[in-house]
Tab-separated table of C-alpha atoms and ligand atoms in Angstrom:
chain	number	residue	atom	x	y	z
A	1	MET	CA	-44.712	-13.996	3.700
A	2	ASN	CA	-46.450	-13.130	6.926
A	3	HIS	CA	-45.847	-9.542	8.116
A	4	GLU	CA	-48.360	-9.453	10.965
A	5	ARG	CA	-45.900	-8.459	13.673
A	6	SER	CA	-44.366	-5.727	11.475
A	7	ARG	CA	-47.887	-4.418	10.821
A	8	ARG	CA	-48.680	-4.317	14.547
A	9	LEU	CA	-45.358	-2.616	15.354
A	10	PHE	CA	-45.979	-0.044	12.635
A	11	GLU	CA	-49.379	0.761	14.142
A	12	ARG	CA	-47.736	1.431	17.486
A	13	ALA	CA	-44.861	3.353	15.876
A	14	SER	CA	-47.332	5.506	13.951
A	15	GLY	CA	-48.703	6.763	17.254
A	16	LEU	CA	-45.195	7.710	18.337
A	17	PHE	CA	-43.081	8.943	15.441
A	18	PRO	CA	-43.832	11.198	12.449
A	19	GLY	CA	-44.788	8.769	9.672
A	20	GLY	CA	-44.133	5.970	12.152
A	21	VAL	CA	-40.368	6.232	11.541
A	22	ASN	CA	-37.206	7.933	12.700
A	23	SER	CA	-35.946	8.794	9.206
A	24	PRO	CA	-38.405	9.578	6.384
A	25	VAL	CA	-37.455	7.105	3.637
A	26	ARG	CA	-37.974	4.189	6.027
A	27	ALA	CA	-41.733	4.898	5.966
A	28	PHE	CA	-42.090	3.140	2.571
A	29	TRP	CA	-44.051	6.123	1.210
A	30	ALA	CA	-42.139	5.856	-2.049
A	31	VAL	CA	-43.028	2.203	-2.524
A	32	GLY	CA	-46.261	1.844	-0.580
A	33	GLY	CA	-47.184	-0.804	1.942
A	34	THR	CA	-46.136	-1.281	5.539
A	35	PRO	CA	-42.479	-0.950	6.497
A	36	VAL	CA	-40.793	-4.186	7.457
A	37	PHE	CA	-39.437	-4.053	11.010
A	38	LEU	CA	-36.030	-5.676	11.152
A	39	ALA	CA	-35.014	-7.755	14.148
A	40	ARG	CA	-31.516	-8.969	13.395
A	41	GLY	CA	-28.801	-9.260	10.770
A	42	GLU	CA	-25.950	-11.626	10.085
A	43	GLY	CA	-23.557	-11.338	7.157
A	44	ALA	CA	-25.526	-10.625	4.003
A	45	TYR	CA	-28.917	-11.441	5.564
A	46	VAL	CA	-31.511	-9.748	7.762
A	47	TRP	CA	-34.560	-11.174	9.526
A	48	ASP	CA	-37.736	-9.230	10.183
A	49	ALA	CA	-39.899	-9.195	13.299
A	50	ASP	CA	-42.023	-12.033	11.844
A	51	GLY	CA	-38.964	-14.216	11.239
A	52	ASN	CA	-38.823	-13.754	7.445
A	53	ARG	CA	-35.281	-13.816	6.052
A	54	TYR	CA	-34.066	-11.391	3.363
A	55	LEU	CA	-30.884	-11.067	1.388
A	56	ASP	CA	-29.908	-7.507	2.228
A	57	PHE	CA	-28.877	-5.001	-0.438
A	58	LEU	CA	-29.797	-1.948	1.634
A	59	GLY	CA	-26.885	-2.496	4.013
A	60	SER	CA	-28.220	0.159	6.400
A	61	TRP	CA	-27.714	2.705	3.574
A	62	GLY	CA	-23.994	2.051	3.260
A	63	PRO	CA	-22.066	1.504	6.494
A	64	LEU	CA	-21.914	-2.292	6.446
A	65	LEU	CA	-18.908	-3.060	4.253
A	66	PHE	CA	-18.455	-6.407	6.036
A	67	GLY	CA	-22.159	-7.176	6.287
A	68	HIS	CA	-24.141	-7.420	9.497
A	69	ALA	CA	-22.541	-8.094	12.861
A	70	PRO	CA	-18.987	-8.938	11.723
A	71	PRO	CA	-17.502	-10.817	14.733
A	72	ALA	CA	-14.376	-8.620	15.040
A	73	VAL	CA	-16.461	-5.443	15.125
A	74	VAL	CA	-18.986	-6.879	17.578
A	75	ALA	CA	-16.159	-8.025	19.874
A	76	ALA	CA	-14.464	-4.626	19.694
A	77	ILE	CA	-17.717	-2.828	20.571
A	78	ALA	CA	-18.372	-5.202	23.490
A	79	ALA	CA	-14.861	-4.744	24.859
A	80	ALA	CA	-15.102	-0.965	24.546
A	81	ALA	CA	-18.539	-0.908	26.193
A	82	ALA	CA	-17.282	-2.945	29.124
A	83	ALA	CA	-14.577	-0.335	29.676
A	84	GLY	CA	-16.996	2.616	29.682
A	85	THR	CA	-19.301	3.904	26.976
A	86	THR	CA	-18.401	7.598	27.107
A	87	PHE	CA	-15.971	9.827	28.966
A	88	GLY	CA	-16.312	13.299	27.471
A	89	ALA	CA	-12.515	13.271	27.477
A	90	SER	CA	-9.865	12.199	24.996
A	91	THR	CA	-8.986	8.518	24.545
A	92	GLU	CA	-6.217	6.563	22.818
A	93	ARG	CA	-8.626	5.078	20.280
A	94	GLU	CA	-9.391	8.543	18.870
A	95	VAL	CA	-5.717	8.960	18.027
A	96	GLU	CA	-5.511	5.463	16.530
A	97	LEU	CA	-8.585	5.896	14.358
A	98	GLY	CA	-7.566	9.418	13.368
A	99	GLU	CA	-4.172	8.126	12.211
A	100	ALA	CA	-5.769	5.231	10.307
A	101	ILE	CA	-8.118	7.642	8.512
A	102	ARG	CA	-5.336	10.044	7.594
A	103	GLU	CA	-3.281	7.208	6.233
A	104	ALA	CA	-6.148	6.284	3.898
A	105	PHE	CA	-7.119	9.924	3.162
A	106	PRO	CA	-3.887	11.955	3.147
A	107	SER	CA	-5.849	15.069	2.145
A	108	MET	CA	-7.301	15.058	5.678
A	109	GLU	CA	-4.191	16.566	7.238
A	110	ARG	CA	-6.199	17.502	10.350
A	111	LEU	CA	-9.566	16.086	11.217
A	112	ARG	CA	-12.296	16.049	13.794
A	113	PHE	CA	-14.774	13.400	14.926
A	114	VAL	CA	-18.471	14.220	15.191
A	115	SER	CA	-21.479	11.934	15.542
A	116	SER	CA	-23.123	11.913	12.106
A	117	GLY	CA	-22.609	12.770	8.458
A	118	THR	CA	-24.971	15.729	8.886
A	119	GLU	CA	-22.716	17.173	11.579
A	120	ALA	CA	-19.641	16.551	9.438
A	121	THR	CA	-20.919	18.472	6.392
A	122	MET	CA	-22.431	21.258	8.504
A	123	SER	CA	-19.172	21.718	10.414
A	124	ALA	CA	-17.009	21.507	7.288
A	125	LEU	CA	-19.013	24.319	5.691
A	126	ARG	CA	-18.718	26.430	8.809
A	127	ALA	CA	-14.944	25.922	8.807
A	128	ALA	CA	-14.729	26.740	5.089
A	129	ARG	CA	-16.685	29.936	5.643
A	130	GLY	CA	-14.579	30.849	8.665
A	131	PHE	CA	-11.398	30.182	6.721
A	132	SER	CA	-12.331	32.071	3.571
A	133	GLY	CA	-14.322	34.903	5.109
A	134	ARG	CA	-16.915	34.283	2.364
A	135	ASP	CA	-20.594	33.419	2.809
A	136	LYS	CA	-21.858	31.554	-0.254
A	137	VAL	CA	-21.765	27.818	-0.823
A	138	ILE	CA	-22.456	25.776	-3.919
A	139	LYS	CA	-24.157	22.389	-3.803
A	140	MET	CA	-25.431	20.106	-6.521
A	141	GLU	CA	-29.057	19.735	-7.501
A	142	GLY	CA	-30.089	16.352	-6.037
A	143	GLY	CA	-27.010	16.262	-3.816
A	144	TYR	CA	-27.736	15.296	-0.243
A	145	HIS	CA	-25.450	16.156	2.640
A	146	GLY	CA	-27.676	15.500	5.633
A	147	HIS	CA	-30.286	17.822	6.993
A	148	ALA	CA	-28.458	21.009	8.040
A	149	ASP	CA	-30.524	24.085	7.109
A	150	MET	CA	-28.251	25.598	4.472
A	151	LEU	CA	-27.991	22.285	2.609
A	152	LEU	CA	-31.708	21.559	2.377
A	153	ALA	CA	-32.130	23.134	-1.050
A	154	ALA	CA	-32.926	20.865	-4.006
A	155	ALA	CA	-31.698	18.007	-1.820
A	156	GLY	CA	-31.699	14.372	-2.889
A	157	SER	CA	-32.561	11.289	-0.839
A	158	GLY	CA	-35.754	11.500	1.248
A	159	ALA	CA	-36.416	15.132	0.320
A	160	ALA	CA	-36.333	14.218	-3.377
A	161	THR	CA	-38.468	11.155	-2.738
A	162	LEU	CA	-41.091	13.303	-1.044
A	163	GLY	CA	-40.787	15.893	-3.829
A	164	LEU	CA	-39.695	18.654	-1.437
A	165	PRO	CA	-37.743	21.438	-3.195
A	166	GLY	CA	-36.636	22.657	0.218
A	167	SER	CA	-37.850	22.181	3.746
A	168	ALA	CA	-40.425	24.043	5.791
A	169	GLY	CA	-38.759	25.418	8.885
A	170	VAL	CA	-35.677	26.484	6.939
A	171	THR	CA	-35.684	30.263	6.688
A	172	LYS	CA	-35.069	32.076	3.421
A	173	ALA	CA	-32.027	33.590	5.088
A	174	ALA	CA	-30.580	30.147	5.860
A	175	VAL	CA	-30.508	29.181	2.181
A	176	ALA	CA	-29.974	32.665	0.743
A	177	ASP	CA	-26.274	31.921	0.364
A	178	THR	CA	-26.767	28.438	-1.075
A	179	ILE	CA	-26.354	28.179	-4.839
A	180	VAL	CA	-27.620	25.025	-6.543
A	181	VAL	CA	-25.945	23.776	-9.732
A	182	PRO	CA	-26.640	20.619	-11.794
A	183	PHE	CA	-24.149	17.765	-11.302
A	184	ASN	CA	-21.834	16.809	-14.170
A	185	ASP	CA	-22.289	20.227	-15.826
A	186	GLU	CA	-18.936	21.972	-15.939
A	187	ALA	CA	-20.245	24.983	-17.857
A	188	ALA	CA	-23.003	25.611	-15.292
A	189	MET	CA	-20.440	25.440	-12.487
A	190	ARG	CA	-18.101	27.817	-14.272
A	191	ALA	CA	-20.974	30.257	-14.760
A	192	ALA	CA	-22.130	30.012	-11.125
A	193	LEU	CA	-18.634	30.700	-9.844
A	194	ALA	CA	-18.112	33.548	-12.285
A	195	ALA	CA	-21.416	35.157	-11.302
A	196	ASN	CA	-20.392	35.030	-7.643
A	197	ARG	CA	-16.694	35.794	-7.989
A	198	GLY	CA	-14.902	36.264	-4.667
A	199	GLN	CA	-18.000	35.232	-2.687
A	200	VAL	CA	-18.122	31.427	-2.765
A	201	ALA	CA	-16.596	29.922	0.357
A	202	ALA	CA	-17.096	26.290	-0.597
A	203	LEU	CA	-18.303	23.903	-3.225
A	204	ILE	CA	-19.649	20.737	-1.609
A	205	VAL	CA	-20.180	17.646	-3.730
A	206	GLU	CA	-20.655	13.914	-3.368
A	207	PRO	CA	-17.960	12.893	-5.889
A	208	ILE	CA	-20.115	9.860	-6.671
A	209	PRO	CA	-23.638	11.044	-5.871
A	210	GLY	CA	-25.644	8.338	-4.129
A	211	ASN	CA	-28.728	10.254	-3.093
A	212	MET	CA	-30.343	10.785	-6.521
A	213	GLY	CA	-29.687	7.144	-7.180
A	214	LEU	CA	-26.103	6.237	-8.048
A	215	VAL	CA	-24.694	8.703	-10.596
A	216	PRO	CA	-21.059	8.382	-11.685
A	217	PRO	CA	-19.110	11.566	-12.409
A	218	LYS	CA	-18.388	12.112	-16.107
A	219	PRO	CA	-14.724	11.656	-17.010
A	220	GLY	CA	-12.918	14.922	-16.285
A	221	TYR	CA	-15.755	16.492	-14.284
A	222	LEU	CA	-14.171	16.227	-10.829
A	223	GLU	CA	-10.872	17.458	-12.277
A	224	ALA	CA	-12.756	20.470	-13.636
A	225	LEU	CA	-14.241	21.176	-10.182
A	226	ARG	CA	-10.741	21.067	-8.730
A	227	ARG	CA	-9.433	23.498	-11.339
A	228	LEU	CA	-12.355	25.899	-10.946
A	229	CYS	CA	-12.071	25.924	-7.150
A	230	ASP	CA	-8.333	26.605	-7.388
A	231	ARG	CA	-8.977	29.470	-9.753
A	232	GLU	CA	-11.701	31.017	-7.586
A	233	GLY	CA	-10.120	30.374	-4.175
A	234	THR	CA	-13.128	28.232	-3.240
A	235	VAL	CA	-12.769	25.359	-0.777
A	236	LEU	CA	-13.582	22.075	-2.525
A	237	ILE	CA	-15.378	19.742	-0.096
A	238	PHE	CA	-15.871	16.097	-1.008
A	239	ASP	CA	-18.785	14.571	0.876
A	240	GLU	CA	-17.534	10.990	0.991
A	241	VAL	CA	-19.974	9.837	3.652
A	242	ILE	CA	-21.123	7.143	1.206
A	243	SER	CA	-18.039	6.727	-1.007
A	244	GLY	CA	-15.422	6.814	1.774
A	245	PHE	CA	-13.897	3.315	2.156
A	246	ARG	CA	-16.577	2.156	-0.345
A	247	ALA	CA	-15.332	3.427	-3.729
A	248	GLY	CA	-11.877	2.207	-2.704
A	249	PRO	CA	-9.605	2.256	0.360
A	250	GLY	CA	-9.028	5.984	-0.204
A	251	GLY	CA	-12.588	6.740	-1.301
A	252	ALA	CA	-13.553	8.527	-4.508
A	253	GLN	CA	-10.671	10.977	-4.150
A	254	ALA	CA	-8.103	8.191	-4.526
A	255	ARG	CA	-10.174	6.396	-7.161
A	256	TYR	CA	-10.269	9.494	-9.395
A	257	GLY	CA	-6.993	11.040	-8.242
A	258	ILE	CA	-8.424	14.370	-7.009
A	259	ARG	CA	-7.261	15.961	-3.761
A	260	PRO	CA	-10.103	17.978	-2.219
A	261	ASP	CA	-9.448	20.715	0.334
A	262	MET	CA	-11.844	19.127	2.810
A	263	THR	CA	-13.512	15.725	3.176
A	264	CYS	CA	-16.518	14.489	5.131
A	265	LEU	CA	-16.796	10.848	6.142
A	266	GLY	CA	-19.406	8.740	7.917
A	267	LYS	CA	-21.068	5.331	7.526
A	268	ILE	CA	-18.256	2.743	6.966
A	269	VAL	CA	-15.718	4.672	9.038
A	270	GLY	CA	-17.998	4.201	12.066
A	271	GLY	CA	-18.300	0.443	11.594
A	272	GLY	CA	-22.097	0.685	11.885
A	273	LEU	CA	-22.116	3.059	14.860
A	274	PRO	CA	-23.011	6.767	14.706
A	275	LEU	CA	-19.848	8.546	13.584
A	276	GLY	CA	-18.970	11.398	11.268
A	277	VAL	CA	-15.583	12.918	10.465
A	278	TYR	CA	-14.573	16.130	8.761
A	279	GLY	CA	-11.100	17.294	7.955
A	280	GLY	CA	-8.805	18.702	5.345
A	281	ARG	CA	-5.899	21.022	4.750
A	282	ALA	CA	-4.184	21.930	8.024
A	283	GLU	CA	-4.473	25.669	7.347
A	284	ILE	CA	-8.239	25.342	6.964
A	285	MET	CA	-8.735	23.089	9.996
A	286	LYS	CA	-6.667	25.548	12.037
A	287	VAL	CA	-9.727	27.809	12.190
A	288	VAL	CA	-11.623	25.200	14.246
A	289	ALA	CA	-11.865	25.800	18.006
A	290	PRO	CA	-9.876	25.746	20.178
A	291	ASP	CA	-7.127	26.430	17.607
A	292	GLY	CA	-9.266	29.048	15.906
A	293	PRO	CA	-12.518	31.024	16.028
A	294	VAL	CA	-14.924	28.534	14.364
A	295	TYR	CA	-16.860	26.835	17.120
A	296	GLN	CA	-17.886	23.190	16.961
A	297	ALA	CA	-18.195	20.670	19.793
A	298	GLY	CA	-20.010	17.511	20.949
A	299	THR	CA	-20.427	15.539	24.173
A	300	LEU	CA	-20.347	12.215	22.329
A	301	SER	CA	-17.754	13.203	19.708
A	302	GLY	CA	-15.059	10.526	19.458
A	303	ASN	CA	-17.327	8.146	21.318
A	304	PRO	CA	-15.344	5.081	22.497
A	305	LEU	CA	-17.783	2.569	20.994
A	306	ALA	CA	-17.795	4.283	17.602
A	307	MET	CA	-13.986	4.542	17.705
A	308	ALA	CA	-13.696	0.837	18.498
A	309	ALA	CA	-16.139	-0.162	15.753
A	310	GLY	CA	-14.401	2.090	13.213
A	311	LEU	CA	-10.948	0.809	14.122
A	312	ALA	CA	-12.032	-2.840	13.991
A	313	THR	CA	-13.561	-2.200	10.569
A	314	LEU	CA	-10.543	-0.444	9.082
A	315	ARG	CA	-8.163	-3.034	10.565
A	316	GLN	CA	-10.071	-5.817	8.818
A	317	LEU	CA	-9.775	-4.197	5.403
A	318	ARG	CA	-7.395	-5.907	2.967
A	319	PRO	CA	-6.280	-4.508	-0.426
A	320	GLU	CA	-7.831	-7.538	-2.141
A	321	ASP	CA	-11.267	-6.634	-0.729
A	322	TYR	CA	-11.854	-3.947	-3.346
A	323	PRO	CA	-11.177	-6.083	-6.431
A	324	ARG	CA	-13.529	-8.594	-4.849
A	325	LEU	CA	-16.267	-5.995	-4.379
A	326	GLU	CA	-15.695	-4.871	-7.964
A	327	ALA	CA	-16.070	-8.455	-9.219
A	328	LEU	CA	-19.274	-8.958	-7.229
A	329	GLY	CA	-20.633	-5.659	-8.519
A	330	ALA	CA	-19.727	-6.473	-12.117
A	331	ARG	CA	-21.396	-9.888	-11.826
A	332	LEU	CA	-24.588	-8.309	-10.515
A	333	GLU	CA	-24.529	-5.558	-13.136
A	334	ALA	CA	-24.056	-8.005	-16.016
A	335	GLY	CA	-26.869	-10.225	-14.721
A	336	VAL	CA	-29.273	-7.339	-14.259
A	337	ARG	CA	-28.443	-5.866	-17.684
A	338	ASN	CA	-29.266	-9.226	-19.157
A	339	ALA	CA	-32.549	-9.392	-17.219
A	340	ILE	CA	-33.465	-5.889	-18.411
A	341	ALA	CA	-32.727	-6.825	-22.027
A	342	GLU	CA	-34.708	-10.069	-21.806
A	343	ALA	CA	-37.676	-8.276	-20.279
A	344	GLY	CA	-37.381	-5.601	-22.981
A	345	ILE	CA	-37.934	-2.782	-20.578
A	346	ALA	CA	-36.836	0.828	-20.309
A	347	ALA	CA	-34.504	0.515	-17.342
A	348	CYS	CA	-30.796	0.855	-16.679
A	349	ILE	CA	-28.410	-0.159	-13.954
A	350	GLN	CA	-25.709	2.285	-12.867
A	351	ARG	CA	-22.867	1.125	-10.648
A	352	VAL	CA	-19.558	2.192	-9.207
A	353	GLY	CA	-17.841	-0.681	-7.400
A	354	SER	CA	-20.212	-2.101	-4.814
A	355	ALA	CA	-22.904	0.617	-5.009
A	356	PHE	CA	-25.628	0.613	-7.650
A	357	THR	CA	-29.113	1.776	-8.633
A	358	LEU	CA	-31.591	0.210	-11.022
A	359	PHE	CA	-33.351	3.185	-12.618
A	360	PHE	CA	-36.671	2.688	-14.365
A	361	CYS	CA	-35.822	4.910	-17.314
A	362	LYS	CA	-33.719	4.419	-20.401
A	363	GLY	CA	-30.829	6.427	-19.032
A	364	PRO	CA	-28.063	7.186	-18.705
A	365	VAL	CA	-28.792	9.142	-15.545
A	366	THR	CA	-26.216	11.906	-15.326
A	367	ASP	CA	-27.842	14.470	-13.020
A	368	PHE	CA	-30.953	15.166	-10.956
A	369	ALA	CA	-33.075	16.109	-13.992
A	370	SER	CA	-32.388	12.771	-15.676
A	371	ALA	CA	-32.761	10.904	-12.356
A	372	LYS	CA	-36.251	12.333	-11.997
A	373	LEU	CA	-37.228	10.773	-15.346
A	374	ALA	CA	-37.084	7.374	-13.643
A	375	ASP	CA	-40.533	5.930	-12.975
A	376	ALA	CA	-40.919	5.705	-9.203
A	377	LYS	CA	-44.132	3.641	-9.514
A	378	LEU	CA	-42.334	0.978	-11.508
A	379	TYR	CA	-39.515	0.977	-8.986
A	380	ALA	CA	-42.138	0.443	-6.272
A	381	GLU	CA	-43.475	-2.559	-8.186
A	382	PHE	CA	-39.936	-3.904	-8.582
A	383	PHE	CA	-39.136	-3.298	-4.908
A	384	HIS	CA	-42.156	-5.301	-3.730
A	385	GLY	CA	-41.514	-8.063	-6.264
A	386	MET	CA	-37.971	-8.401	-4.956
A	387	LEU	CA	-39.121	-8.215	-1.325
A	388	ARG	CA	-41.582	-11.066	-1.928
A	389	ARG	CA	-38.642	-13.035	-3.348
A	390	GLY	CA	-36.619	-12.350	-0.219
A	391	ILE	CA	-34.441	-9.477	-1.460
A	392	TYR	CA	-34.298	-6.276	0.587
A	393	LEU	CA	-33.608	-3.087	-1.418
A	394	PRO	CA	-33.770	0.651	-0.634
A	395	PRO	CA	-37.460	1.552	-0.420
A	396	ALA	CA	-37.139	4.475	-2.866
A	397	GLN	CA	-35.993	4.905	-6.480
A	398	LEU	CA	-33.569	7.764	-5.841
A	399	GLU	CA	-31.236	5.868	-3.497
A	400	ALA	CA	-28.274	3.527	-3.864
A	401	ALA	CA	-28.126	-0.176	-3.016
A	402	PHE	CA	-25.007	-1.773	-1.556
A	403	ILE	CA	-23.066	-5.025	-1.838
A	404	SER	CA	-20.930	-6.089	1.134
A	405	LEU	CA	-17.954	-8.389	1.575
A	406	ALA	CA	-20.347	-10.856	3.208
A	407	HIS	CA	-22.058	-11.297	-0.173
A	408	ARG	CA	-20.678	-14.138	-2.295
A	409	ASP	CA	-21.388	-15.174	-5.878
A	410	THR	CA	-24.329	-17.207	-4.522
A	411	GLU	CA	-25.995	-14.113	-3.091
A	412	ILE	CA	-25.325	-12.093	-6.251
A	413	ASP	CA	-26.813	-14.869	-8.378
A	414	ALA	CA	-29.860	-14.994	-6.080
A	415	PHE	CA	-30.343	-11.262	-6.655
A	416	VAL	CA	-30.015	-11.643	-10.418
A	417	SER	CA	-32.438	-14.533	-10.579
A	418	ALA	CA	-35.009	-12.660	-8.442
A	419	ALA	CA	-34.547	-9.606	-10.700
A	420	HIS	CA	-35.142	-11.800	-13.788
A	421	GLU	CA	-38.388	-13.136	-12.329
A	422	THR	CA	-39.548	-9.766	-11.022
A	423	LEU	CA	-38.855	-7.850	-14.232
A	424	ALA	CA	-40.428	-10.583	-16.349
A	425	ALA	CA	-43.568	-10.348	-14.213
A	426	MET	CA	-43.973	-6.620	-14.868
A	427	PRO	CA	-46.099	-6.631	-18.049
A	428	VAL	CA	-46.782	-2.957	-17.640
A	429	LEU	CA	-43.226	-2.344	-18.821
A	430	ARG	CA	-43.422	-4.005	-22.223
B	501	LIG	N1	-30.950	9.626	3.738
B	501	LIG	C1	-30.483	8.323	4.009
B	501	LIG	C2	-30.143	7.589	2.755
B	501	LIG	N2	-29.584	8.310	1.726
B	501	LIG	C3	-31.521	7.558	4.759
B	501	LIG	C4	-31.044	7.055	6.025
B	501	LIG	C5	-32.119	6.280	6.794
B	501	LIG	O1	-33.277	6.490	6.577
B	501	LIG	O2	-31.756	5.475	7.616
């Protein structure tokens, strides 16, 4: 594959942006080599600036449930753009999308649109603190909720990839009230809450973590979080930016039957445009301005294009889509398990529905400590082997890959066959 144009673009980008990118993991530092510059996408495929075609399993990190450029979404965005891209005033589409979200997520009795997942989690925590009058928050080790100061402690995703325990520029004071607890460890959570009785405003968790690789919750764990939060008067926040409309039509909360106090959404709900949503129990959301004293605002909040893209996406969803995603995921998982066994390597695939990670360790991966046992160098080798075979994956071990409704059995089988070849060509693993 020729990547000359990507190389030249990266040279220019490196003189402009930190690391040559506008979001750290895109820099390929975790896998080495020059980032591929993408030029266009259609369905399950993307093309780079040199015209090479890839079967896409990155899916822009999660938003593209229908693949790239689904015609209904593109048409809705074009129509909305022609009628004005932003008003800084309320529009009918906000009401329509808000109602569609609440129908799918009944726990979001009141909600608010923002422009990114980072804004959603940051604002949800502020509301939880304003509501409870408490300062402390609990997050999971390896959990990632965007880049707000108080959540950049033991964060997953790019911070984990770069090995950053926190972030420079975040003051000690900003994270002084952030308590970090290992995921899937009920006893540790009970102890953390007991040690901070009456002080913990909120517990924020990705119910299916996707930023330390894909890590399913142990049976009963989310139920335990619900019980503990009820007992301690702590607001339980589900960060469903990845799992919302991905783990099922009602996200992880419907899949596992847990009603959180607050929920954060992003990615799929914005149909590929920048959109975040936070919401929850009406009595909590009542503290948000102008109803209450917790301030939060945004010029582009409820942006007409994002509303149109989100609405077109949710209106396309059919109940049968999720069994289909499950079947595609199961087919891929079975094929990859087989490839791992044939290659005789220490690797495992973890999957929930249409999201998965191939970890280069024996597994199972249940928390950040076990996720970090995965061999990032071997993942890098696998990533490049797959890329050479025309498969585009997340360029870092501790991330999730995504299957879309544009993928068919053919695309899944292409992935499996490339994985067979790539794993078999990794003698270092035997
Ligand atoms: N932190 C995001 C994935 N978990 C990366 C987003 C991006 O780089 O585009």
